[in-house]
């Protein structure tokens, strides 16, 4: 009975607005690839991607596997959303410096804020806009590394750096 109700609800629901050019039966609002492309256009940017701080140095092999999984997951997500073309503009910036080994969140945030203050102009030739690349960074500590390597449902530490005046 529930299946019939769900089917009727779908038939009676309004048509999807703002269809994805990548997956036409889906809203662009719920397609990560469409969202990335839209934000790049709105901000006048070419590159998008992650800023990552390596804060553990126990195993280079584990670190390499973490990065492999991150990039494979990114590619898999974009492929499922018709966005493999966006890989051409993916920029992954990794701060890999043993001085960050065991660094507190505040240390990473402060460094990221200093980096982000000038990075958009250097990378894009224009200000940061609302690009998440210049608002957030990923801190990879040993517990993060262990969680990602142990399970598909691992976690990362997302740090909001924020830009002055934003």
PDB file of C-alpha atoms in Angstrom:
ATOM      1  CA  UNK A   1       0.000   0.000   0.000  1.00  0.00           C
ATOM      2  CA  UNK A   2       2.821   2.403   0.862  1.00  0.00           C
ATOM      3  CA  UNK A   3       4.370   1.839  -2.569  1.00  0.00           C
ATOM      4  CA  UNK A   4       1.130   2.979  -4.245  1.00  0.00           C
ATOM      5  CA  UNK A   5       0.996   6.078  -2.057  1.00  0.00           C
ATOM      6  CA  UNK A   6       4.577   6.935  -3.001  1.00  0.00           C
ATOM      7  CA  UNK A   7       3.799   6.442  -6.692  1.00  0.00           C
ATOM      8  CA  UNK A   8       0.690   8.632  -6.458  1.00  0.00           C
ATOM      9  CA  UNK A   9       2.636  11.308  -4.607  1.00  0.00           C
ATOM     10  CA  UNK A  10       5.250  11.330  -7.377  1.00  0.00           C
ATOM     11  CA  UNK A  11       2.588  11.559 -10.074  1.00  0.00           C
ATOM     12  CA  UNK A  12       0.899  14.449  -8.286  1.00  0.00           C
ATOM     13  CA  UNK A  13       4.100  16.342  -7.485  1.00  0.00           C
ATOM     14  CA  UNK A  14       5.001  19.418  -9.514  1.00  0.00           C
ATOM     15  CA  UNK A  15       7.554  18.980 -12.310  1.00  0.00           C
ATOM     16  CA  UNK A  16      11.210  19.381 -11.439  1.00  0.00           C
ATOM     17  CA  UNK A  17      12.344  22.975 -11.890  1.00  0.00           C
ATOM     18  CA  UNK A  18      15.792  24.072 -13.042  1.00  0.00           C
ATOM     19  CA  UNK A  19      16.688  20.774 -14.676  1.00  0.00           C
ATOM     20  CA  UNK A  20      20.286  19.660 -14.713  1.00  0.00           C
ATOM     21  CA  UNK A  21      21.979  19.948 -18.110  1.00  0.00           C
ATOM     22  CA  UNK A  22      24.058  16.942 -17.047  1.00  0.00           C
ATOM     23  CA  UNK A  23      21.209  14.683 -15.880  1.00  0.00           C
ATOM     24  CA  UNK A  24      18.003  16.088 -17.404  1.00  0.00           C
ATOM     25  CA  UNK A  25      15.517  14.290 -15.141  1.00  0.00           C
ATOM     26  CA  UNK A  26      17.119  15.773 -12.036  1.00  0.00           C
ATOM     27  CA  UNK A  27      17.167  19.239 -10.543  1.00  0.00           C
ATOM     28  CA  UNK A  28      20.452  21.116 -10.932  1.00  0.00           C
ATOM     29  CA  UNK A  29      19.986  22.170  -7.308  1.00  0.00           C
ATOM     30  CA  UNK A  30      20.662  18.588  -6.179  1.00  0.00           C
ATOM     31  CA  UNK A  31      23.541  17.826  -8.533  1.00  0.00           C
ATOM     32  CA  UNK A  32      26.972  18.530  -7.045  1.00  0.00           C
ATOM     33  CA  UNK A  33      28.571  18.910 -10.484  1.00  0.00           C
ATOM     34  CA  UNK A  34      25.991  21.499 -11.536  1.00  0.00           C
ATOM     35  CA  UNK A  35      26.454  23.343  -8.250  1.00  0.00           C
ATOM     36  CA  UNK A  36      30.243  23.451  -8.627  1.00  0.00           C
ATOM     37  CA  UNK A  37      29.915  24.725 -12.188  1.00  0.00           C
ATOM     38  CA  UNK A  38      27.368  27.368 -11.152  1.00  0.00           C
ATOM     39  CA  UNK A  39      29.528  28.630  -8.282  1.00  0.00           C
ATOM     40  CA  UNK A  40      32.622  28.773 -10.498  1.00  0.00           C
ATOM     41  CA  UNK A  41      30.662  30.872 -12.976  1.00  0.00           C
ATOM     42  CA  UNK A  42      29.175  33.170 -10.311  1.00  0.00           C
ATOM     43  CA  UNK A  43      32.574  33.780  -8.696  1.00  0.00           C
ATOM     44  CA  UNK A  44      34.443  34.117 -12.007  1.00  0.00           C
ATOM     45  CA  UNK A  45      36.737  31.248 -10.989  1.00  0.00           C
ATOM     46  CA  UNK A  46      38.365  28.499 -13.009  1.00  0.00           C
ATOM     47  CA  UNK A  47      39.634  26.187 -10.263  1.00  0.00           C
ATOM     48  CA  UNK A  48      37.773  24.507  -7.429  1.00  0.00           C
ATOM     49  CA  UNK A  49      38.860  21.941  -4.897  1.00  0.00           C
ATOM     50  CA  UNK A  50      40.143  21.122  -1.472  1.00  0.00           C
ATOM     51  CA  UNK A  51      42.720  22.597   0.852  1.00  0.00           C
ATOM     52  CA  UNK A  52      44.075  19.845   3.081  1.00  0.00           C
ATOM     53  CA  UNK A  53      46.358  19.954   6.104  1.00  0.00           C
ATOM     54  CA  UNK A  54      48.273  16.797   6.884  1.00  0.00           C
ATOM     55  CA  UNK A  55      48.589  16.725  10.669  1.00  0.00           C
ATOM     56  CA  UNK A  56      49.838  13.177  11.141  1.00  0.00           C
ATOM     57  CA  UNK A  57      53.059  11.609   9.953  1.00  0.00           C
ATOM     58  CA  UNK A  58      52.941   8.079  11.393  1.00  0.00           C
ATOM     59  CA  UNK A  59      52.627   6.356   8.006  1.00  0.00           C
ATOM     60  CA  UNK A  60      53.263   7.631   4.498  1.00  0.00           C
ATOM     61  CA  UNK A  61      51.538   4.524   3.117  1.00  0.00           C
ATOM     62  CA  UNK A  62      48.344   5.336   5.047  1.00  0.00           C
ATOM     63  CA  UNK A  63      48.534   8.963   3.927  1.00  0.00           C
ATOM     64  CA  UNK A  64      48.880   7.946   0.278  1.00  0.00           C
ATOM     65  CA  UNK A  65      45.892   5.612   0.634  1.00  0.00           C
ATOM     66  CA  UNK A  66      43.837   8.398   2.246  1.00  0.00           C
ATOM     67  CA  UNK A  67      44.591  10.719  -0.666  1.00  0.00           C
ATOM     68  CA  UNK A  68      43.873   7.964  -3.196  1.00  0.00           C
ATOM     69  CA  UNK A  69      40.467   7.348  -1.605  1.00  0.00           C
ATOM     70  CA  UNK A  70      39.640  11.054  -1.431  1.00  0.00           C
ATOM     71  CA  UNK A  71      40.388  11.559  -5.116  1.00  0.00           C
ATOM     72  CA  UNK A  72      38.663   8.310  -6.143  1.00  0.00           C
ATOM     73  CA  UNK A  73      35.544   9.311  -4.194  1.00  0.00           C
ATOM     74  CA  UNK A  74      35.586  12.743  -5.810  1.00  0.00           C
ATOM     75  CA  UNK A  75      35.869  11.201  -9.270  1.00  0.00           C
ATOM     76  CA  UNK A  76      33.151   8.629  -8.525  1.00  0.00           C
ATOM     77  CA  UNK A  77      30.779  11.338  -7.285  1.00  0.00           C
ATOM     78  CA  UNK A  78      31.373  13.516 -10.340  1.00  0.00           C
ATOM     79  CA  UNK A  79      30.966  10.558 -12.684  1.00  0.00           C
ATOM     80  CA  UNK A  80      27.589   9.717 -11.131  1.00  0.00           C
ATOM     81  CA  UNK A  81      26.472  13.291 -11.698  1.00  0.00           C
ATOM     82  CA  UNK A  82      27.761  13.679 -15.244  1.00  0.00           C
ATOM     83  CA  UNK A  83      30.559  15.980 -14.140  1.00  0.00           C
ATOM     84  CA  UNK A  84      33.840  14.286 -15.040  1.00  0.00           C
ATOM     85  CA  UNK A  85      34.748  17.386 -17.066  1.00  0.00           C
ATOM     86  CA  UNK A  86      35.146  19.252 -13.759  1.00  0.00           C
ATOM     87  CA  UNK A  87      38.179  17.115 -12.881  1.00  0.00           C
ATOM     88  CA  UNK A  88      40.152  19.259 -15.329  1.00  0.00           C
ATOM     89  CA  UNK A  89      39.705  22.218 -12.961  1.00  0.00           C
ATOM     90  CA  UNK A  90      40.146  20.341  -9.674  1.00  0.00           C
ATOM     91  CA  UNK A  91      42.881  21.874  -7.521  1.00  0.00           C
ATOM     92  CA  UNK A  92      43.941  20.010  -4.405  1.00  0.00           C
ATOM     93  CA  UNK A  93      46.287  22.019  -2.221  1.00  0.00           C
ATOM     94  CA  UNK A  94      47.991  19.961   0.474  1.00  0.00           C
ATOM     95  CA  UNK A  95      49.983  21.536   3.262  1.00  0.00           C
ATOM     96  CA  UNK A  96      52.354  18.722   4.052  1.00  0.00           C
ATOM     97  CA  UNK A  97      54.790  20.065   6.601  1.00  0.00           C
ATOM     98  CA  UNK A  98      55.933  18.187   9.685  1.00  0.00           C
ATOM     99  CA  UNK A  99      55.459  21.387  11.695  1.00  0.00           C
ATOM    100  CA  UNK A 100      51.708  20.604  11.426  1.00  0.00           C
ATOM    101  CA  UNK A 101      52.189  17.161  13.036  1.00  0.00           C
ATOM    102  CA  UNK A 102      49.662  17.075  15.892  1.00  0.00           C
ATOM    103  CA  UNK A 103      48.699  20.722  15.272  1.00  0.00           C
ATOM    104  CA  UNK A 104      45.663  22.084  17.074  1.00  0.00           C
ATOM    105  CA  UNK A 105      42.659  23.218  15.065  1.00  0.00           C
ATOM    106  CA  UNK A 106      43.411  26.856  15.931  1.00  0.00           C
ATOM    107  CA  UNK A 107      46.914  26.580  14.440  1.00  0.00           C
ATOM    108  CA  UNK A 108      45.545  25.122  11.206  1.00  0.00           C
ATOM    109  CA  UNK A 109      42.749  27.710  11.065  1.00  0.00           C
ATOM    110  CA  UNK A 110      45.176  30.601  11.510  1.00  0.00           C
ATOM    111  CA  UNK A 111      47.486  29.307   8.788  1.00  0.00           C
ATOM    112  CA  UNK A 112      44.551  28.685   6.467  1.00  0.00           C
ATOM    113  CA  UNK A 113      43.178  32.193   7.013  1.00  0.00           C
ATOM    114  CA  UNK A 114      46.556  33.690   6.114  1.00  0.00           C
ATOM    115  CA  UNK A 115      46.778  31.493   3.009  1.00  0.00           C
ATOM    116  CA  UNK A 116      43.180  32.195   1.919  1.00  0.00           C
ATOM    117  CA  UNK A 117      43.644  35.961   2.252  1.00  0.00           C
ATOM    118  CA  UNK A 118      45.785  36.022  -0.910  1.00  0.00           C
ATOM    119  CA  UNK A 119      45.248  32.630  -2.562  1.00  0.00           C
ATOM    120  CA  UNK A 120      42.138  33.476  -4.592  1.00  0.00           C
ATOM    121  CA  UNK A 121      43.799  36.456  -6.231  1.00  0.00           C
ATOM    122  CA  UNK A 122      46.904  34.388  -7.007  1.00  0.00           C
ATOM    123  CA  UNK A 123      45.007  31.330  -8.260  1.00  0.00           C
ATOM    124  CA  UNK A 124      41.977  32.888  -9.921  1.00  0.00           C
ATOM    125  CA  UNK A 125      43.043  36.439 -10.696  1.00  0.00           C
ATOM    126  CA  UNK A 126      39.977  37.654  -8.800  1.00  0.00           C
ATOM    127  CA  UNK A 127      38.715  37.708  -5.210  1.00  0.00           C
ATOM    128  CA  UNK A 128      37.433  34.644  -3.350  1.00  0.00           C
ATOM    129  CA  UNK A 129      33.731  35.206  -3.941  1.00  0.00           C
ATOM    130  CA  UNK A 130      31.896  32.582  -1.936  1.00  0.00           C
ATOM    131  CA  UNK A 131      34.148  29.714  -2.985  1.00  0.00           C
ATOM    132  CA  UNK A 132      34.330  27.040  -0.313  1.00  0.00           C
ATOM    133  CA  UNK A 133      37.973  26.535  -1.314  1.00  0.00           C
ATOM    134  CA  UNK A 134      38.782  29.800   0.477  1.00  0.00           C
ATOM    135  CA  UNK A 135      36.315  29.377   3.345  1.00  0.00           C
ATOM    136  CA  UNK A 136      37.017  25.838   4.574  1.00  0.00           C
ATOM    137  CA  UNK A 137      39.932  23.478   4.883  1.00  0.00           C
ATOM    138  CA  UNK A 138      40.261  19.823   5.821  1.00  0.00           C
ATOM    139  CA  UNK A 139      42.435  18.817   8.759  1.00  0.00           C
ATOM    140  CA  UNK A 140      43.655  15.219   8.613  1.00  0.00           C
ATOM    141  CA  UNK A 141      44.664  13.987  12.048  1.00  0.00           C
ATOM    142  CA  UNK A 142      45.483  10.387  12.959  1.00  0.00           C
ATOM    143  CA  UNK A 143      41.900   9.671  14.055  1.00  0.00           C
ATOM    144  CA  UNK A 144      40.618  11.027  10.727  1.00  0.00           C
ATOM    145  CA  UNK A 145      43.113   8.917   8.801  1.00  0.00           C
ATOM    146  CA  UNK A 146      42.186   5.803  10.803  1.00  0.00           C
ATOM    147  CA  UNK A 147      38.450   6.385  10.281  1.00  0.00           C
ATOM    148  CA  UNK A 148      38.766   6.757   6.509  1.00  0.00           C
ATOM    149  CA  UNK A 149      41.015   3.716   6.155  1.00  0.00           C
ATOM    150  CA  UNK A 150      38.829   1.564   8.417  1.00  0.00           C
ATOM    151  CA  UNK A 151      35.440   2.235   6.849  1.00  0.00           C
ATOM    152  CA  UNK A 152      33.662   3.786   3.883  1.00  0.00           C
ATOM    153  CA  UNK A 153      31.869   6.020   6.373  1.00  0.00           C
ATOM    154  CA  UNK A 154      35.027   7.688   7.697  1.00  0.00           C
ATOM    155  CA  UNK A 155      35.095  11.340   8.662  1.00  0.00           C
ATOM    156  CA  UNK A 156      37.267  14.398   8.140  1.00  0.00           C
ATOM    157  CA  UNK A 157      37.681  17.556  10.200  1.00  0.00           C
ATOM    158  CA  UNK A 158      36.273  20.492   8.300  1.00  0.00           C
ATOM    159  CA  UNK A 159      37.541  23.823   9.598  1.00  0.00           C
ATOM    160  CA  UNK A 160      35.790  27.053   8.773  1.00  0.00           C
ATOM    161  CA  UNK A 161      38.484  29.619   8.257  1.00  0.00           C
ATOM    162  CA  UNK A 162      36.296  32.426   7.088  1.00  0.00           C
ATOM    163  CA  UNK A 163      37.481  35.459   5.248  1.00  0.00           C
ATOM    164  CA  UNK A 164      37.644  38.894   6.757  1.00  0.00           C
ATOM    165  CA  UNK A 165      34.466  40.743   5.867  1.00  0.00           C
ATOM    166  CA  UNK A 166      32.610  37.590   4.759  1.00  0.00           C
TER     167      UNK A 166
END
